Every structure is written in C-alpha cells, then in structure tokens.
PDB file of C-alpha atoms in Angstrom:
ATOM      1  CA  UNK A 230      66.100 122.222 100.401  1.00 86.00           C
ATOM      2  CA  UNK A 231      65.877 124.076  96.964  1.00 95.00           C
ATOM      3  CA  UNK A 232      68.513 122.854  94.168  1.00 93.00           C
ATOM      4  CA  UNK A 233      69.217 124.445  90.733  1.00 94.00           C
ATOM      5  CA  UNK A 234      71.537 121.664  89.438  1.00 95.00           C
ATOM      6  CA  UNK A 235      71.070 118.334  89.613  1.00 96.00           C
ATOM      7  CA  UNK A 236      74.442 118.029  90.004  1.00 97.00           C
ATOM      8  CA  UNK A 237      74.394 118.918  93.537  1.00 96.00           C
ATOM      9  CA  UNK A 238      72.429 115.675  94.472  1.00 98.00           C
ATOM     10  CA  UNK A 239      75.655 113.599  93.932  1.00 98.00           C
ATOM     11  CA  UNK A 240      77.782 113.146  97.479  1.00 98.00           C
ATOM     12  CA  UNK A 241      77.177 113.178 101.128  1.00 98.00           C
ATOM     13  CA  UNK A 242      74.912 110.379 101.359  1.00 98.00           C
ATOM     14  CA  UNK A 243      73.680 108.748 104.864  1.00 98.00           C
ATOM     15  CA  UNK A 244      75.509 106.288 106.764  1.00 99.00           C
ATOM     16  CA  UNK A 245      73.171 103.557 108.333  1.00 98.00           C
ATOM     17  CA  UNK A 246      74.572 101.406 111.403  1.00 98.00           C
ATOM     18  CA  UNK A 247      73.833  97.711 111.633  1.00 97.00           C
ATOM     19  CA  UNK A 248      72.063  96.413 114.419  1.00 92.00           C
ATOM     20  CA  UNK A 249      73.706  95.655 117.361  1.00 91.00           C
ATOM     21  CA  UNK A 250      77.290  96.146 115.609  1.00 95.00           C
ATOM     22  CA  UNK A 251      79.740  98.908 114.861  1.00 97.00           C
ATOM     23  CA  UNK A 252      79.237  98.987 111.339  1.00 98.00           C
ATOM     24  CA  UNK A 253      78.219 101.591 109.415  1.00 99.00           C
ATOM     25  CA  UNK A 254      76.989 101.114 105.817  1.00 99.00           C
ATOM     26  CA  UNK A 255      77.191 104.445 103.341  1.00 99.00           C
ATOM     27  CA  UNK A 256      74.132 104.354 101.667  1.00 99.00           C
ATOM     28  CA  UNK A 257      75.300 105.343  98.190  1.00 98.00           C
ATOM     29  CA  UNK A 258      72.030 104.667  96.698  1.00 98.00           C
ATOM     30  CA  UNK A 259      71.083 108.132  97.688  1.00 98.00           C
ATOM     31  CA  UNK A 260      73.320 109.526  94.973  1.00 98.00           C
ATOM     32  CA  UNK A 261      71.422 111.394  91.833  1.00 97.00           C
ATOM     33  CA  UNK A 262      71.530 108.046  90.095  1.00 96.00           C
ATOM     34  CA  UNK A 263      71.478 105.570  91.939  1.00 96.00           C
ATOM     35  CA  UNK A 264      74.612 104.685  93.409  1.00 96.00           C
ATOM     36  CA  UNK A 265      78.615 104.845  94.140  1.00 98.00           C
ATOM     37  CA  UNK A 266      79.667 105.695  90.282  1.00 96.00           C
ATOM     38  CA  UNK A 267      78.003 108.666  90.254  1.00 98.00           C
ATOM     39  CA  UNK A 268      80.820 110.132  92.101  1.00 98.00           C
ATOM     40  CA  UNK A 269      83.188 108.347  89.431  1.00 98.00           C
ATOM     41  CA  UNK A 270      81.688 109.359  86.278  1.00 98.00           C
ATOM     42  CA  UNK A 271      81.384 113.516  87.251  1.00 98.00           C
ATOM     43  CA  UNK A 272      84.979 113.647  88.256  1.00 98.00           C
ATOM     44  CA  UNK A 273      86.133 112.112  85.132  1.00 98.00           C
ATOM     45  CA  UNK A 274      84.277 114.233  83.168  1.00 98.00           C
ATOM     46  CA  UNK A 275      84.796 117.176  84.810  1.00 98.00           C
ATOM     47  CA  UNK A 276      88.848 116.111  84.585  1.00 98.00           C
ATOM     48  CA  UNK A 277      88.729 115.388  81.215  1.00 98.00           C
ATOM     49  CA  UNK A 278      86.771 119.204  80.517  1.00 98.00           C
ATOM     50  CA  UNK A 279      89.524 120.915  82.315  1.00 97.00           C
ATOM     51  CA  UNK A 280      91.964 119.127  80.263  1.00 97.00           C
ATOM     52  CA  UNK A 281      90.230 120.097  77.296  1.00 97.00           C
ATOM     53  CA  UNK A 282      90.013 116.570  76.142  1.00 96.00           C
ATOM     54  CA  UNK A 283      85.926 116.715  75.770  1.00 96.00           C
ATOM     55  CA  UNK A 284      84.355 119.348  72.702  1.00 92.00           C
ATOM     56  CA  UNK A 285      81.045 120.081  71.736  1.00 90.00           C
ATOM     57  CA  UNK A 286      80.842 116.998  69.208  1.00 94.00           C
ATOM     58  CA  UNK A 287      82.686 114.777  71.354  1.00 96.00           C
ATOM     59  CA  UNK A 288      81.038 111.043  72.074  1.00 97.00           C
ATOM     60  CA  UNK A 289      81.806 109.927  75.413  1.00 98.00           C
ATOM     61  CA  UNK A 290      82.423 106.059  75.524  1.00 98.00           C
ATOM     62  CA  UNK A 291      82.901 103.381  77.978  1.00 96.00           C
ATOM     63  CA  UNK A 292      82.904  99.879  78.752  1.00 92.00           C
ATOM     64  CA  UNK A 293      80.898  99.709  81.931  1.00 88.00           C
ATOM     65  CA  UNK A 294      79.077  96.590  83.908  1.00 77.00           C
ATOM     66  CA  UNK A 295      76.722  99.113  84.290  1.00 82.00           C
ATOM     67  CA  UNK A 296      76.397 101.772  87.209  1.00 90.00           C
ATOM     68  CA  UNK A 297      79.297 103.660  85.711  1.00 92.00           C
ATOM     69  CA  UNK A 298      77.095 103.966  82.341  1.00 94.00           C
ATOM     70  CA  UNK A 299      74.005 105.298  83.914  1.00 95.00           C
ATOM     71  CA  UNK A 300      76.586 108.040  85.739  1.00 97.00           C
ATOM     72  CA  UNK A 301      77.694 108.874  82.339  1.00 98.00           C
ATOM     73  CA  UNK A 302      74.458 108.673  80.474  1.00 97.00           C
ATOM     74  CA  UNK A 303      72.972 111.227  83.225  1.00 96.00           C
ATOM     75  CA  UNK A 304      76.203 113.388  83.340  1.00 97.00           C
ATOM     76  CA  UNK A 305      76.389 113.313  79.587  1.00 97.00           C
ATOM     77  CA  UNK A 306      72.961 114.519  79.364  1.00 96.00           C
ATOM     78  CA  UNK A 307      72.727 117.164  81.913  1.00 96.00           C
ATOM     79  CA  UNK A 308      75.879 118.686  80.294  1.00 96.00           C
ATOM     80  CA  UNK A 309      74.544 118.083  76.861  1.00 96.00           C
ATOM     81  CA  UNK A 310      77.177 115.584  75.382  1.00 97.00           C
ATOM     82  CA  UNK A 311      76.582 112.146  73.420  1.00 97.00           C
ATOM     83  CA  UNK A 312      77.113 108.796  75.313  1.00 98.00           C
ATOM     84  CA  UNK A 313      77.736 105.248  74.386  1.00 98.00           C
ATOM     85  CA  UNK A 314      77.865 102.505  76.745  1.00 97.00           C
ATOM     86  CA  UNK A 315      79.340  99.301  76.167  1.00 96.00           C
ATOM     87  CA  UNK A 316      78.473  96.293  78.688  1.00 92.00           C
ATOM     88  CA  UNK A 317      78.370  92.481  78.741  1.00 89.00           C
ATOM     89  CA  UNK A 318      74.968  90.997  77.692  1.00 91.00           C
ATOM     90  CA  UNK A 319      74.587  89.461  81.474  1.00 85.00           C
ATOM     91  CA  UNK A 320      74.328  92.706  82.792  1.00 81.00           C
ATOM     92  CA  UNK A 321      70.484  93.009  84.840  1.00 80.00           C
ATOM     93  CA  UNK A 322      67.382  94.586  82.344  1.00 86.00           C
ATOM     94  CA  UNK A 323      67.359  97.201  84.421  1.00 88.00           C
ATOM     95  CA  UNK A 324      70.759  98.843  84.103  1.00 85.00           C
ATOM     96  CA  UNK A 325      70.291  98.831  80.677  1.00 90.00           C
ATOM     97  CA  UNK A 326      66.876 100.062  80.290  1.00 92.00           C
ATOM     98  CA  UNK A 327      67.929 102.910  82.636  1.00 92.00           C
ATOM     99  CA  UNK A 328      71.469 104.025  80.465  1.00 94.00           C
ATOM    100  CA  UNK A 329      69.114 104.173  77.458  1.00 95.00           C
ATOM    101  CA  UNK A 330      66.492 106.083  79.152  1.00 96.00           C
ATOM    102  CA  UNK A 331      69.234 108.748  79.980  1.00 95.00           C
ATOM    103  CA  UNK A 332      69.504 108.738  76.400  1.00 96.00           C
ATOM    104  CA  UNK A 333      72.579 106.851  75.761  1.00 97.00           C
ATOM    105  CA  UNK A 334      73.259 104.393  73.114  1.00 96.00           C
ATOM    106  CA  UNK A 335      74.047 101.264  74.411  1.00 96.00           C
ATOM    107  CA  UNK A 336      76.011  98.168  72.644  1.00 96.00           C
ATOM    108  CA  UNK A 337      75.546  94.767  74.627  1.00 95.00           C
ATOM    109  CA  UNK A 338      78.826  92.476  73.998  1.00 95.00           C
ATOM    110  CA  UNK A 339      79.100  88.280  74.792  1.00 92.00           C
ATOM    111  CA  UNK A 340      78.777  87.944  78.546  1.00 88.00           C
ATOM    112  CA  UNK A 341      81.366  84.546  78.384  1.00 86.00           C
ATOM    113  CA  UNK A 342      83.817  87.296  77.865  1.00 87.00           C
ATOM    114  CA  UNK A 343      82.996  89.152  80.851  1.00 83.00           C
ATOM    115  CA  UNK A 344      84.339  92.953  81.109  1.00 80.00           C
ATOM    116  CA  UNK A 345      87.407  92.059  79.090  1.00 85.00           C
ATOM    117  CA  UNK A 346      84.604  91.741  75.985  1.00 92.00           C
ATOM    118  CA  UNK A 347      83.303  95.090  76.695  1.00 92.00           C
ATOM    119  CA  UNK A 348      86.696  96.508  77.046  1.00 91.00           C
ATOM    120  CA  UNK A 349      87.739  95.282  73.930  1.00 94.00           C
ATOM    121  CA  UNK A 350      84.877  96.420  71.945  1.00 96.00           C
ATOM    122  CA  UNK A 351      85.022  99.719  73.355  1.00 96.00           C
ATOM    123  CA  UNK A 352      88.583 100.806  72.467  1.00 95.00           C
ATOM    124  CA  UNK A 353      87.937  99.011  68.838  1.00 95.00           C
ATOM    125  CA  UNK A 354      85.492 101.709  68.449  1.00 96.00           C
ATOM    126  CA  UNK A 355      87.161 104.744  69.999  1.00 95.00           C
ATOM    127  CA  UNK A 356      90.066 103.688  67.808  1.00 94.00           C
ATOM    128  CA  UNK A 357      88.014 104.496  65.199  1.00 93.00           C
ATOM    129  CA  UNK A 358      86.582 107.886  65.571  1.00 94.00           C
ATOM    130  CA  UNK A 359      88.601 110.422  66.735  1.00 93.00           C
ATOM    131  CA  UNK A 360      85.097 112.054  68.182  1.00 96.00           C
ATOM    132  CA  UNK A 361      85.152 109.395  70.758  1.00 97.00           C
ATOM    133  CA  UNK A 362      86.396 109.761  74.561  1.00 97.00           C
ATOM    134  CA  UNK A 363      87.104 106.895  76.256  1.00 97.00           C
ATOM    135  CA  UNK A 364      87.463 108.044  80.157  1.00 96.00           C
ATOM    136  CA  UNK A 365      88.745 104.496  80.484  1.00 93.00           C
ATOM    137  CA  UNK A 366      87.409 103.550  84.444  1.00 93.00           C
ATOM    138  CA  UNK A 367      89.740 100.733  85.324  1.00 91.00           C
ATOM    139  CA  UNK A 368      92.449 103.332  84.265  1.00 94.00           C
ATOM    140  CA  UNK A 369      91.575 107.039  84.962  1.00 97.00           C
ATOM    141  CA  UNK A 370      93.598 108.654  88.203  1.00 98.00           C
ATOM    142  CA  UNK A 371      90.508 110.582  88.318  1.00 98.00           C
ATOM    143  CA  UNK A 372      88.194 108.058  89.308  1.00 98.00           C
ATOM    144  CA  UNK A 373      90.016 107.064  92.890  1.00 98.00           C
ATOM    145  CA  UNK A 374      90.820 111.143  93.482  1.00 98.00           C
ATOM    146  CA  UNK A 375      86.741 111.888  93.418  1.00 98.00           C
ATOM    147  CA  UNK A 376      86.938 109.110  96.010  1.00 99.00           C
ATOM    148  CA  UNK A 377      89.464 110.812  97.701  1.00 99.00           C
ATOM    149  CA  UNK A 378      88.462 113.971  97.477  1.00 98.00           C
ATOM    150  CA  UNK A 379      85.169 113.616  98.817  1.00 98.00           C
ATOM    151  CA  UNK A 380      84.278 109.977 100.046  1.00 99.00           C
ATOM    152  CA  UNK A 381      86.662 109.601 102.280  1.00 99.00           C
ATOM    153  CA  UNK A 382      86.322 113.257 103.607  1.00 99.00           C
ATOM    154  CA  UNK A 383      82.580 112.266 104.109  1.00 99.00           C
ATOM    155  CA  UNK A 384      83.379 109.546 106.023  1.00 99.00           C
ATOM    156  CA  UNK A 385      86.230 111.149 108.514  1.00 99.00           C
ATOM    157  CA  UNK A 386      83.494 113.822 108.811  1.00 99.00           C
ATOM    158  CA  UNK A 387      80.718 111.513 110.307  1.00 99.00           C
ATOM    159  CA  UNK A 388      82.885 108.945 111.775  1.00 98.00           C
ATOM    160  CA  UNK A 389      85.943 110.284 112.614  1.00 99.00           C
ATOM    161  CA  UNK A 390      87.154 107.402 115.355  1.00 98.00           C
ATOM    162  CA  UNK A 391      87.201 105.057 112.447  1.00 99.00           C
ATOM    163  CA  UNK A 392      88.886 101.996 112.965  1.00 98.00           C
ATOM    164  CA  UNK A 393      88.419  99.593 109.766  1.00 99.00           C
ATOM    165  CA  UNK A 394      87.169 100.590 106.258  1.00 99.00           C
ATOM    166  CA  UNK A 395      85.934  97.541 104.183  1.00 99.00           C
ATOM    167  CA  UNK A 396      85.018  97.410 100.535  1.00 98.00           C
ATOM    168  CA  UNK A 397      84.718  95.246  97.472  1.00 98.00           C
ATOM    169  CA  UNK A 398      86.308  95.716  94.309  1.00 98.00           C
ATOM    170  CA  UNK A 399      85.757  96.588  91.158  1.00 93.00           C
ATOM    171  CA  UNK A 400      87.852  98.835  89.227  1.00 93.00           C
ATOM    172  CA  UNK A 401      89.531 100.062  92.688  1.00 96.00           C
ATOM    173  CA  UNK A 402      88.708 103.705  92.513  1.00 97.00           C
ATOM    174  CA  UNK A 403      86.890 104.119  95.445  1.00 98.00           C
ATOM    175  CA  UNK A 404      88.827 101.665  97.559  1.00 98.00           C
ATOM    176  CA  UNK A 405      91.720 103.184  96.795  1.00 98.00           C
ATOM    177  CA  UNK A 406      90.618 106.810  97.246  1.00 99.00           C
ATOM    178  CA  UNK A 407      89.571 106.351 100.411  1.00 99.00           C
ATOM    179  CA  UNK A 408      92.016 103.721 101.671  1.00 99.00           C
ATOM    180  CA  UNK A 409      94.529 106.266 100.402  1.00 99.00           C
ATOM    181  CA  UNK A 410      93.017 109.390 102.296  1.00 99.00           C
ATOM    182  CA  UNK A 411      92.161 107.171 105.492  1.00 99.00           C
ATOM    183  CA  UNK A 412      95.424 106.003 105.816  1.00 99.00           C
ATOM    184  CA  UNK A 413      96.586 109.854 105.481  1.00 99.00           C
ATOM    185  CA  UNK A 414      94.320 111.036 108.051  1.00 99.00           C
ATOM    186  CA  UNK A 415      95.258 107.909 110.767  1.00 99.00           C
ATOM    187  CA  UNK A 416      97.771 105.328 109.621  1.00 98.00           C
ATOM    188  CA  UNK A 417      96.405 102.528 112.621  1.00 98.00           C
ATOM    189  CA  UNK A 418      93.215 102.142 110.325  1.00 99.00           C
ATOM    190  CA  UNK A 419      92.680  99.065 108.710  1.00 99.00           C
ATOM    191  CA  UNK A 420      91.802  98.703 105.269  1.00 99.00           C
ATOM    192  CA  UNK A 421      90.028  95.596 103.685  1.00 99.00           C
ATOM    193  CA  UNK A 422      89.209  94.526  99.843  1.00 98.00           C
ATOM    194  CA  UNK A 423      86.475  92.163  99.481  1.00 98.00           C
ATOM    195  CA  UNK A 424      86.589  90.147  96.346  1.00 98.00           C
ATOM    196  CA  UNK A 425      83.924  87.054  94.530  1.00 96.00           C
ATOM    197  CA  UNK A 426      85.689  83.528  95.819  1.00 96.00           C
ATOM    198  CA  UNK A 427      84.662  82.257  92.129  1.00 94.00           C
ATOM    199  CA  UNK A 428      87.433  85.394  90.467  1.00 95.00           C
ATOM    200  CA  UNK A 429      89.565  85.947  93.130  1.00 96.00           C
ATOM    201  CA  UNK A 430      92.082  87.459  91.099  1.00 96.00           C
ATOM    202  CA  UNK A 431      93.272  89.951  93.789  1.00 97.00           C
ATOM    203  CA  UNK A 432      94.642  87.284  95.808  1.00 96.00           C
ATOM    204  CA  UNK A 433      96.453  85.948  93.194  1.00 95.00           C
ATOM    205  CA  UNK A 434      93.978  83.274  92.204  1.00 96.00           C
ATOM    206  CA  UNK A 435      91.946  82.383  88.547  1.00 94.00           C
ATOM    207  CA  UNK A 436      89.177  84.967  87.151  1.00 92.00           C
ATOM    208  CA  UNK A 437      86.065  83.476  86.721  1.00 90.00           C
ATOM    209  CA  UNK A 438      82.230  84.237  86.119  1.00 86.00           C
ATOM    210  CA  UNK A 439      80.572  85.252  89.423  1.00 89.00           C
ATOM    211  CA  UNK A 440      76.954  86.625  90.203  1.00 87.00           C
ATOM    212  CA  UNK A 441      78.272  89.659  92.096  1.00 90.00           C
ATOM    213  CA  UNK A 442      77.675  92.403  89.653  1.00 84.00           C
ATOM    214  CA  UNK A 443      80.249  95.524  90.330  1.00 86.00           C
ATOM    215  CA  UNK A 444      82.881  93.703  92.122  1.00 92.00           C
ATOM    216  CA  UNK A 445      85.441  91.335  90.219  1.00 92.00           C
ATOM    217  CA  UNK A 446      85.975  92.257  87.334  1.00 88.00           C
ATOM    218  CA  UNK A 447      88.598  89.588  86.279  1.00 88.00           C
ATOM    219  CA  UNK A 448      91.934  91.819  86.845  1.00 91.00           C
ATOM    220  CA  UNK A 449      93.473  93.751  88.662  1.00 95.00           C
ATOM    221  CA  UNK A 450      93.098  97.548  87.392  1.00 94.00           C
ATOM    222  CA  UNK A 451      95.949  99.985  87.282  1.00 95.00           C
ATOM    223  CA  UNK A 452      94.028 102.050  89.721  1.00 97.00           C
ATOM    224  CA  UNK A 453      94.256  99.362  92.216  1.00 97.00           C
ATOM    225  CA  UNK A 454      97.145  99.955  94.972  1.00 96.00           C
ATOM    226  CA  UNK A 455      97.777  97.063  97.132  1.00 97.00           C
ATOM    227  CA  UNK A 456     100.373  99.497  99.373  1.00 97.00           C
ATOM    228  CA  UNK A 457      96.558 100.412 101.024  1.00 98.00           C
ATOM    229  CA  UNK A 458      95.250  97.311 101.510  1.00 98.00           C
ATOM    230  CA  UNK A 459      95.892  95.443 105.281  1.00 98.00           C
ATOM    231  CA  UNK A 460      93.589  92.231 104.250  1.00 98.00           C
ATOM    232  CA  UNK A 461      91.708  90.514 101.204  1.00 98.00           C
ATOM    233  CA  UNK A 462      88.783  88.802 102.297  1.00 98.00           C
ATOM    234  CA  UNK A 463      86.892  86.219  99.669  1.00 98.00           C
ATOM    235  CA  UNK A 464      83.167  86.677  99.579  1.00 98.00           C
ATOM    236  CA  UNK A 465      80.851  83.746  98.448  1.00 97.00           C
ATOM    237  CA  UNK A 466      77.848  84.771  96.185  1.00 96.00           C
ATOM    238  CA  UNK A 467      75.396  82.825  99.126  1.00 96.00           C
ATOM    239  CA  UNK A 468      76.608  84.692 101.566  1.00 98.00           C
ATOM    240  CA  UNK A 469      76.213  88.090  99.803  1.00 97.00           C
ATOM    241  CA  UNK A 470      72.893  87.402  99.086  1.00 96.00           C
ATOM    242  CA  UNK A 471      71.798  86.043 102.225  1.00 97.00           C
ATOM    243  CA  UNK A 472      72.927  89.393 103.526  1.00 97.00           C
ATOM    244  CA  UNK A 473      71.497  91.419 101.307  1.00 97.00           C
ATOM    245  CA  UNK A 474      67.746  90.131 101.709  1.00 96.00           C
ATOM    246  CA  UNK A 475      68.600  90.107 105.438  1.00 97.00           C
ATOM    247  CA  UNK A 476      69.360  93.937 105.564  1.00 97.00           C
ATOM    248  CA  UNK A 477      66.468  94.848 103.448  1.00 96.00           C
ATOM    249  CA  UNK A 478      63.595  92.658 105.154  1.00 95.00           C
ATOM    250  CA  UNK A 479      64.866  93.898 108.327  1.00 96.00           C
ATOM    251  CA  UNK A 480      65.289  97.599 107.458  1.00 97.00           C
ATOM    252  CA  UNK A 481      63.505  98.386 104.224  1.00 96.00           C
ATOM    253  CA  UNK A 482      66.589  99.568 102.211  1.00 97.00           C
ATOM    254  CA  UNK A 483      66.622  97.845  99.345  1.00 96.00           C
ATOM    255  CA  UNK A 484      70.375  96.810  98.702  1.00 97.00           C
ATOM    256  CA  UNK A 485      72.475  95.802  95.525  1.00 94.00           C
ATOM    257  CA  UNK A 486      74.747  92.218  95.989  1.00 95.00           C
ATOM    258  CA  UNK A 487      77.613  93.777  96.084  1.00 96.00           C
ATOM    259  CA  UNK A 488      76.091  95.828  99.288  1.00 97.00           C
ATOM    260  CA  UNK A 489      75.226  92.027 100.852  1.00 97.00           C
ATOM    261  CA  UNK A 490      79.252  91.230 100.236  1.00 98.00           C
ATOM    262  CA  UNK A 491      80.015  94.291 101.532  1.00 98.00           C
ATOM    263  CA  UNK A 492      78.087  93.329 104.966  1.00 98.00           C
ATOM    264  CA  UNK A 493      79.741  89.975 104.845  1.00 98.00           C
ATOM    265  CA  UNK A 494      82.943  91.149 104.728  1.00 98.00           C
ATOM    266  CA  UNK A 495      82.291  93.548 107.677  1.00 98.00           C
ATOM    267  CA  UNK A 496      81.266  90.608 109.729  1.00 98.00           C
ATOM    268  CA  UNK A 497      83.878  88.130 109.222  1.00 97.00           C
ATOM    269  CA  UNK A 498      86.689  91.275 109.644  1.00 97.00           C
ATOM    270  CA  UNK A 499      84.961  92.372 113.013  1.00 96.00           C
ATOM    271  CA  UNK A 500      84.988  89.050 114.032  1.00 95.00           C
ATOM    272  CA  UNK A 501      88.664  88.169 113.364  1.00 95.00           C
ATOM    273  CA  UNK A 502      89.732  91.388 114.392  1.00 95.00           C
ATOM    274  CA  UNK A 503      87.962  91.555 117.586  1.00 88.00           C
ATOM    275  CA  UNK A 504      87.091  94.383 120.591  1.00 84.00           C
ATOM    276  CA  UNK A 505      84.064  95.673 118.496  1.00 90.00           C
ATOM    277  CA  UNK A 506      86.029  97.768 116.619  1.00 96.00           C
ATOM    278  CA  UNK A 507      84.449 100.877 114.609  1.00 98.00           C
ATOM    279  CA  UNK A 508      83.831  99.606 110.617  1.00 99.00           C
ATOM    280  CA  UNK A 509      82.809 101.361 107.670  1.00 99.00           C
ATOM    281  CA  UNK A 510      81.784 100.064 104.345  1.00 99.00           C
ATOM    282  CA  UNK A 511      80.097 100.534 101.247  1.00 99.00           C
ATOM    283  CA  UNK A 512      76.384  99.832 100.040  1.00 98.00           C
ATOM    284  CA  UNK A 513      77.527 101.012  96.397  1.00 97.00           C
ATOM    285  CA  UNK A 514      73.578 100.968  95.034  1.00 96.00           C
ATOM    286  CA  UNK A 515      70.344  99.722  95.435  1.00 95.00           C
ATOM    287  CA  UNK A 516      68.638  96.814  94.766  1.00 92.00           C
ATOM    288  CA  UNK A 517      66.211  97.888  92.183  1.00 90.00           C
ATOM    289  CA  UNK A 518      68.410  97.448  89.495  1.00 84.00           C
ATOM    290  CA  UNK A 519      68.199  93.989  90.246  1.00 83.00           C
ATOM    291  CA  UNK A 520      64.759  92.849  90.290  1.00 86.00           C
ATOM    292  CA  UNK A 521      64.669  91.105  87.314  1.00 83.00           C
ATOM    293  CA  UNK A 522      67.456  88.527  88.534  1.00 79.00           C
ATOM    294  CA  UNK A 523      64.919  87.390  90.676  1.00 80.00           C
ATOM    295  CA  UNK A 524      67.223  88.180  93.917  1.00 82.00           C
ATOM    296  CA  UNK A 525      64.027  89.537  95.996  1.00 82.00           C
ATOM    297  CA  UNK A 526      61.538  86.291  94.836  1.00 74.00           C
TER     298      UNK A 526
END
C-alpha cells in the first residue's frame, strides 16, 4: 500500500476476537496516532475549516486527558496550524512527551482538579485571545458524527449480525456515534456504557479520582445521550487491569486500561445477557502510553 497523506492512516482499523467468546475488540491503536481520538480530533477540525472558524494564525486549544491532544498536535501539524494542549498534571509521561513532540505547547494544570482544572484553564485562555480555537471535545456535535460517520459504518461493515456494542466513557462521542448509528441500522441491538465505580457519575452517583485514564471524566458531557444507552455497567480499576495484562500476555497487543475495562464490561454483559450473543467493543489505544505507570511491571 502506497499513501501520500498521512491522513489516510486514520480509520478502518482491525477487529480482534477474544478467545473462545463472541467479542470482538476494535483495535484503535492502529490509528495514525495511536488511538480512538484520532478520529475525533480530524473531524473537528475539518468541521471547524468548513465553517471557517480556523485561519492561518489561528491557535488551536484544548483541554484534553491526553489522546485527544496528540490527535490535535499531529492534525495541527500536518495541516500547518499552532496547538496548545491543556491536561491535568496526572496524566502518564508519555502522553505528554508525545503532544510536545508533535510540536504542541503543552500547559500541565493540578491533577486534584481532574479535567474540570484543565477545562477551566483552557477557556481562561481562549477568552483571552481571540486567535485561539477551542474545538471544545466534551461539547462539539462533531466529535460523536466522525463516530457516526465512520466507526459505526466500520463496524456494521465487518460485523454486521451485531448484537451488543459496549464502551466506556469519556466525553461520549464515540459511544454516542455509534450507539446512535447502530441503533439506526437494527433497533434490537444493545448498547452498553462502561464507567470507573470510584466516578460513577453516569449512574447518578459522586465523581471521584480513578486510575482509568480516558473514561470518567467527572460529568456527564453534552454530547452524551442516554436515549442510546440500554445498560451502565461500573468497572473497577482491578478488574480493568487484570484484563488488560491478560489480553496482552496472551496475545501480544499491548492495550491501554481503558481497553482492560472495555473487556470487563464485555464479559459481565455477555454473561448477564446470555446465548453467546455477538459483542463489540472498543480498545481505544495502546498500552505504550502507559509504561511509565508501571501497569506492565
């Protein structure tokens, strides 16, 4: 295969099924950098450039716990615009080291204040500077319509008897995108948001600090549409890493946490639903952004 824009190397990743189980785990990992938000950060740049909302000095900003920065850092460079990132402190070494190495500037804020820190930081300084565009994540229709635009169209395409979809949440773009477009294409198919038990805001309980980076973020987003979602399922941080050393010992794909929940989740829902029915989730990155946690000791 010979490419002339990088570009191209963002969608249609693999889907990997679970031994001895109908699940099947899209491997977004395989996206140009590095995972899931990939997807996320071209479509809402490419929205906001045909709503003439981006110019040649424009600064693109965003609070991010991180995999939506590196999409914009790489985006932003390929198509030649300035980035800044703004993420909580707690965030792993790597993330960070890789949003600067796209060339973005990056601003760490006090991890006891979570996302909501970042958030706050971020539209402090886009406030500011009428340079700055704030694409805004947690907010930004077209972050779930990438989802549903392609993910979900990926996914009917290479398992079109699909019978469950299952993922955690973060800012709900991709859950909803393709909860919305699955439930479109075949209204029997059941979909399931996997939240941390320690902020399991989603079900109506307390935010808290959890180890799960990219799921939980402490709110409930506007892009989030509970009229898609048939269950909420609580993930402990144990069993989402148990899962994810599990998956990569035994397969060699090394997996992000939020993958391991994502297996969890799968489990317990084929289990309580019963008659081995056909599941699809999300491995939203890879586990080498996470090596310096110490997960794979």
């Amino acid at each position: 295969m010979i490419i002339d824009n990088p570009l191209t190397l963002i969608g249609n990743t693999p889907l990997y099924r679970l031994k001895d189980l109908n699940i099947f785990l899209k491997l977004e990992k395989f996206n140009l950098g590095g995972s899931i938000k990939d997807r996320a950060a071209l479509g809402m740049i490419e929205d906001a450039e045909n709503k003439g909302l981006l110019r040649e000095d424009s600064i693109i900003i965003e609070p991010t716990s991180g995999n939506t920065g590196i999409g914009l850092a790489l985006i932003g460079r390929i198509k030649g615009y300035k980035v800044v990132i703004v993420m909580p402190e707690t965030m792993s070494q790597e993330r960070r080291t890789l949003i600067e190495a796209y060339g973005a500037e990056l601003i760490l804020t006090e991890g006891s204040e979570g996302m909501k820190g970042a958030i706050k930081k971020a539209r402090l300084m886009a406030e500011s500077d009428d340079r700055y565009y704030m694409p805004d994540q947690f907010s930004n229709e077209a972050n779930w319509l990438q989802h549903y635009n392609t993910t979900s169209l990926e996914i009917i395409r290479d398992i079109p008897d699909i019978e469950v979809f299952v993922s955690g949440v973060g800012t709900g773009g991709s859950f909803t995108g393709i909860s919305k477009r699955l439930k479109e294409y075949n209204k029997d198919i059941i979909c399931v948001a996997a939240e941390p038990s320690a902020s399991p805001v989603l079900s109506g309980g307390k935010a808290g600090p959890h180890k799960i980076q990219g799921m939980g973020p402490g709110f409930v987003t506007d892009i989030f549409k509970y009229e898609y979602t048939d269950h909420i399922i609580q993930i402990d941080y144990e069993d989402a890493e148990r899962e994810t050393l599990e998956f990569s010992a035994q397969t060699g794909i090394i997996i992000g946490l939020s993958s391991g929940a994502n297996i969890w989740a799968s489990k317990l829902m084929s289990e309580r639903l019963g008659n081995n029915k056909k599941i699809v989730t999300i491995a939203p990155d890879g586990g080498e952004k996470y090596l310096s946690m110490g997960i794979y000791k």
